[in-house]
CSV table of N, CA and C in Angstrom, one decimal:
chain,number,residue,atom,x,y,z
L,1,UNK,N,0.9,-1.2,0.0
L,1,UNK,CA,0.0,0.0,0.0
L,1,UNK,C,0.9,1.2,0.0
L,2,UNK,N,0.6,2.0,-0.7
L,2,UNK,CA,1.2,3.7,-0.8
L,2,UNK,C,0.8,4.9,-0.2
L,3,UNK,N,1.7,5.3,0.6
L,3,UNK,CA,1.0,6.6,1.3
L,3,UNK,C,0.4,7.7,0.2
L,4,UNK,N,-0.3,8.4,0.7
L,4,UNK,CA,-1.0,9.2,-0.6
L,4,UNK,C,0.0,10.7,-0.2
L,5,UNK,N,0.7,11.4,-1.1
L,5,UNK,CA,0.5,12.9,-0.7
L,5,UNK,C,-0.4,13.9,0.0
L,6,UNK,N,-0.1,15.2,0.5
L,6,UNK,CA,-1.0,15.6,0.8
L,6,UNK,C,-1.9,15.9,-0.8
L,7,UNK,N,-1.3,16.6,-1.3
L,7,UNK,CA,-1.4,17.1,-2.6
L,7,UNK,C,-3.0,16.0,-3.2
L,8,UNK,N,-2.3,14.7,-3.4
L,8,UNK,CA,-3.2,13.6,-3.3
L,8,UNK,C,-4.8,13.6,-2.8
L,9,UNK,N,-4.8,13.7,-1.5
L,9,UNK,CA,-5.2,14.1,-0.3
L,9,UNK,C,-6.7,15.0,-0.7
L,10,UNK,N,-6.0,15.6,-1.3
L,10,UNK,CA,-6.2,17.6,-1.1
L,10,UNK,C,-7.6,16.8,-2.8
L,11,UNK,N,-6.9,16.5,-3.8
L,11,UNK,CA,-7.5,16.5,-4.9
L,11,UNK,C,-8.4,15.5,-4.4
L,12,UNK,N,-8.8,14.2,-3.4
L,12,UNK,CA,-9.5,13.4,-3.8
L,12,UNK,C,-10.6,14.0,-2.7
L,13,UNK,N,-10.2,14.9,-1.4
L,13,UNK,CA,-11.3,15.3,-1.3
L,13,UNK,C,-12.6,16.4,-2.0
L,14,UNK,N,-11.4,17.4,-3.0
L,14,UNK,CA,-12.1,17.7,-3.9
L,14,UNK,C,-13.1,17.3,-4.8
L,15,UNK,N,-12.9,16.3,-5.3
L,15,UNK,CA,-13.5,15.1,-6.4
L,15,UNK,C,-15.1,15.2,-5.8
L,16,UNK,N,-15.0,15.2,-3.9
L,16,UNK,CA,-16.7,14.4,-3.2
L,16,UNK,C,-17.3,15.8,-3.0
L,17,UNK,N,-18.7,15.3,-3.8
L,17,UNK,CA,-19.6,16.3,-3.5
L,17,UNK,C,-19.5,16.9,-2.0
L,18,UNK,N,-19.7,18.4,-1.4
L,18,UNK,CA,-20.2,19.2,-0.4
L,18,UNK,C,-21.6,18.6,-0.1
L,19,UNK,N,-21.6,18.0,1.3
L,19,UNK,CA,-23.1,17.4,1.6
L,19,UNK,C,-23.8,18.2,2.3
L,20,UNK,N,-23.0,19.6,2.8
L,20,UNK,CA,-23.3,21.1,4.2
L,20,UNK,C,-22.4,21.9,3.8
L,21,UNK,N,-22.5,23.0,4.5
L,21,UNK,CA,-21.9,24.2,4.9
L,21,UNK,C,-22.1,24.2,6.0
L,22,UNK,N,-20.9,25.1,6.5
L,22,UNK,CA,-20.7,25.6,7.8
L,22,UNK,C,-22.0,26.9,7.8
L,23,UNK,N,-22.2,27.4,8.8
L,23,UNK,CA,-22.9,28.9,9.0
L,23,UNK,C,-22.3,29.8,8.4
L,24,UNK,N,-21.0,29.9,8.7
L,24,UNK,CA,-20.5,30.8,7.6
L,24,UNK,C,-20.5,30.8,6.2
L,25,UNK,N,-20.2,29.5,5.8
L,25,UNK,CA,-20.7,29.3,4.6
L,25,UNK,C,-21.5,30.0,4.3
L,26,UNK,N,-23.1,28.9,5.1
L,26,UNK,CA,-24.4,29.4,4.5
L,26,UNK,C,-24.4,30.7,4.5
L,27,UNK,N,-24.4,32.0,5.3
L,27,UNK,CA,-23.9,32.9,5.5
L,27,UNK,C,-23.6,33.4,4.5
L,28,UNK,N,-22.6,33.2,3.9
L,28,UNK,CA,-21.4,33.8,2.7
L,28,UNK,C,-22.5,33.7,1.3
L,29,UNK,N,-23.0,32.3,1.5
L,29,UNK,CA,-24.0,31.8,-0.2
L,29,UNK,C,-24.9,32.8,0.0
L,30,UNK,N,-25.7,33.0,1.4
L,30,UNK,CA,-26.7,33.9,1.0
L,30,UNK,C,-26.7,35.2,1.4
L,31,UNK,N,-25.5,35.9,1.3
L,31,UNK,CA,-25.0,37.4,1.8
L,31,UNK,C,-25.9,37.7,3.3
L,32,UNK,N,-25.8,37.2,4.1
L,32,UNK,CA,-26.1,37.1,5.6
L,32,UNK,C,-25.3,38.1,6.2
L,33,UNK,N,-25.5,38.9,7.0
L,33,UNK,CA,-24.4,38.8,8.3
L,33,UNK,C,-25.0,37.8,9.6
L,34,UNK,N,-23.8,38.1,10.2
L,34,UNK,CA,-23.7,36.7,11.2
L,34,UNK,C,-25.1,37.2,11.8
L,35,UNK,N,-25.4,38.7,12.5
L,35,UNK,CA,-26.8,38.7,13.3
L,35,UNK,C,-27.5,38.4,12.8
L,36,UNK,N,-27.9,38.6,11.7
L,36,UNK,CA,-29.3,38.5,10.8
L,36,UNK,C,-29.5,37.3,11.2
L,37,UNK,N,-28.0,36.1,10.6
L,37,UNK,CA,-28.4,34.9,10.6
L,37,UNK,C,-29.2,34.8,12.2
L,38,UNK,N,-28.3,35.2,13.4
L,38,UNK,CA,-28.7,34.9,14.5
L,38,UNK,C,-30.1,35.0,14.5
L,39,UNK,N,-30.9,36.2,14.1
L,39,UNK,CA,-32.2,36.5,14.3
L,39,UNK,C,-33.2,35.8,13.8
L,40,UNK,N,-32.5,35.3,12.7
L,40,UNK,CA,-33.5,34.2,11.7
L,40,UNK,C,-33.6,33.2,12.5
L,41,UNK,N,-32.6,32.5,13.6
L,41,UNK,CA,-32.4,31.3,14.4
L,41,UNK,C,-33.4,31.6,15.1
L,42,UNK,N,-33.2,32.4,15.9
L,42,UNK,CA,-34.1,33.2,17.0
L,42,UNK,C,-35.5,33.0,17.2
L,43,UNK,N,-35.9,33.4,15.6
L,43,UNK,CA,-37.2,33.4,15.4
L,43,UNK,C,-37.8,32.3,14.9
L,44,UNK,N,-36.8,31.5,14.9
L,44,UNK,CA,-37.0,29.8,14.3
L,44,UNK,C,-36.9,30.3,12.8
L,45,UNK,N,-36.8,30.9,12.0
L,45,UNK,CA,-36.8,30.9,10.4
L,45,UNK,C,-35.5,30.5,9.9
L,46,UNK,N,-34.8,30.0,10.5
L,46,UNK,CA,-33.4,29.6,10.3
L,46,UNK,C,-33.5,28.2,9.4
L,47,UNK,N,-32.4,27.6,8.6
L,47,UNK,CA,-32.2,25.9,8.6
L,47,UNK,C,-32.1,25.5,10.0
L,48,UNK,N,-32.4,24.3,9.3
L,48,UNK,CA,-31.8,23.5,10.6
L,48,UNK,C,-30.7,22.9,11.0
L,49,UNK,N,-29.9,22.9,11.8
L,49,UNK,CA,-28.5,22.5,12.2
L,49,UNK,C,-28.5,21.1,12.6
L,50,UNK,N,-27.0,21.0,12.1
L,50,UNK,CA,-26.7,19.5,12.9
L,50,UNK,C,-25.4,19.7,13.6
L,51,UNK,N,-25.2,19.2,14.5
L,51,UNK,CA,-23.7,19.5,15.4
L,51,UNK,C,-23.3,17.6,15.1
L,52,UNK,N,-21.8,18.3,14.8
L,52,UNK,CA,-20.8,17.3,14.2
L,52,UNK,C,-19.6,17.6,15.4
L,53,UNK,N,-20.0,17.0,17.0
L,53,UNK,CA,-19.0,17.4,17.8
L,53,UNK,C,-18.5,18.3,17.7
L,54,UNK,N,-17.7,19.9,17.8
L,54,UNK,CA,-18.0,20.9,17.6
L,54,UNK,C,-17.9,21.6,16.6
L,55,UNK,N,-18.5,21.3,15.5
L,55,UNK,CA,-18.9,21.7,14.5
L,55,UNK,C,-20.4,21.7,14.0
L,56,UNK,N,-20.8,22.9,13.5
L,56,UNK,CA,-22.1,22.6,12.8
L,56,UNK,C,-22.1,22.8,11.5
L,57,UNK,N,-22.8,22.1,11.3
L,57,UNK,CA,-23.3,21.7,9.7
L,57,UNK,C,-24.7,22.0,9.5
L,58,UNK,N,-24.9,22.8,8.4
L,58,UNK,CA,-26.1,23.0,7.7
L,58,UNK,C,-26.4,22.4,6.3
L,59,UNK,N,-26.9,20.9,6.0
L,59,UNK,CA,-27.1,19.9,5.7
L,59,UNK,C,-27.6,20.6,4.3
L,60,UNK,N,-27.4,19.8,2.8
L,60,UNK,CA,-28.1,20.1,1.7
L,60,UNK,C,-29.6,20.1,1.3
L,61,UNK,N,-30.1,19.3,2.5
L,61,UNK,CA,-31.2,19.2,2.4
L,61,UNK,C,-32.2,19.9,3.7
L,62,UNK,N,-31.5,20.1,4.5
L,62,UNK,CA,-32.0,21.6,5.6
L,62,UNK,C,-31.8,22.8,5.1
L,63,UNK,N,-31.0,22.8,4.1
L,63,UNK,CA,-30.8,24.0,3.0
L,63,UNK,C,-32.3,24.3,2.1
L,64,UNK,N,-32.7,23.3,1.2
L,64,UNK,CA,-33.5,22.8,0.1
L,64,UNK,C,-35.1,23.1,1.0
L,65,UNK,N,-34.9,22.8,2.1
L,65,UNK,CA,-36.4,22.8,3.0
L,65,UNK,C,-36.3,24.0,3.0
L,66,UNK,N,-35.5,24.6,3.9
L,66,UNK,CA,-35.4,26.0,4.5
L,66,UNK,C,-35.9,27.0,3.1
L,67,UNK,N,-35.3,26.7,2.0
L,67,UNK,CA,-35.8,27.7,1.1
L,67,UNK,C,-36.9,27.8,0.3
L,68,UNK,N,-37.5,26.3,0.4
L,68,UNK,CA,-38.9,25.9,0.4
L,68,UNK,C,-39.7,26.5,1.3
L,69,UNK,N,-39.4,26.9,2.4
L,69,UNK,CA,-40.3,27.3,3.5
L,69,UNK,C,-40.0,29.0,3.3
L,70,UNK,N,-39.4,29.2,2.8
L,70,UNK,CA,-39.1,30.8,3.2
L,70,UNK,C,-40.2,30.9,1.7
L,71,UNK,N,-39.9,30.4,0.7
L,71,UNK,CA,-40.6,30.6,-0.9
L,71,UNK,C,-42.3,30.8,-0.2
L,72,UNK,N,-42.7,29.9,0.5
L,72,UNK,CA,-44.1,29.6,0.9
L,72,UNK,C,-44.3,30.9,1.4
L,73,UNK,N,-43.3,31.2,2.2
L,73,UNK,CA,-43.8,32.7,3.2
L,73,UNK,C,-44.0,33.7,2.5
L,74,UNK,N,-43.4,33.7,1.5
L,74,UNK,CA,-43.4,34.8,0.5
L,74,UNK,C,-44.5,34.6,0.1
């Protein structure tokens, strides 16, 4: 067996689809600032989160709902 490079590494996680975004992420895709985002949480109009031990992830498909639900409100 062969150790892979980082380099290696680096390109095969590129290759796998993004299954989430961080908050910042989501954030960044949808020109957020961080309060806004908070207040959307706040008010429950947020996605929904998943905690990955200390990390959160906002899931492709808590994404896909959330903008389904915001479309409706409109």
């Amino acid at each position: 067996m062969t150790s892979k490079t980082k380099a290696e590494d680096a390109k095969a996680r590129a290759d796998i689809p993004r299954m989430g975004l961080s908050i910042a992420e989501f954030r960044a895709s949808y020109g957020f600032s961080e309060g806004f985002y908070r207040k959307l949480r706040k008010e429950g109009k947020g996605p929904r989160e998943m905690r990955l031990g200390r990390r959160v992830i906002i899931s492709a498909t808590a994404i896909a709902e959330w903008e389904r639900e915001r479309e409706t409100v409109a």
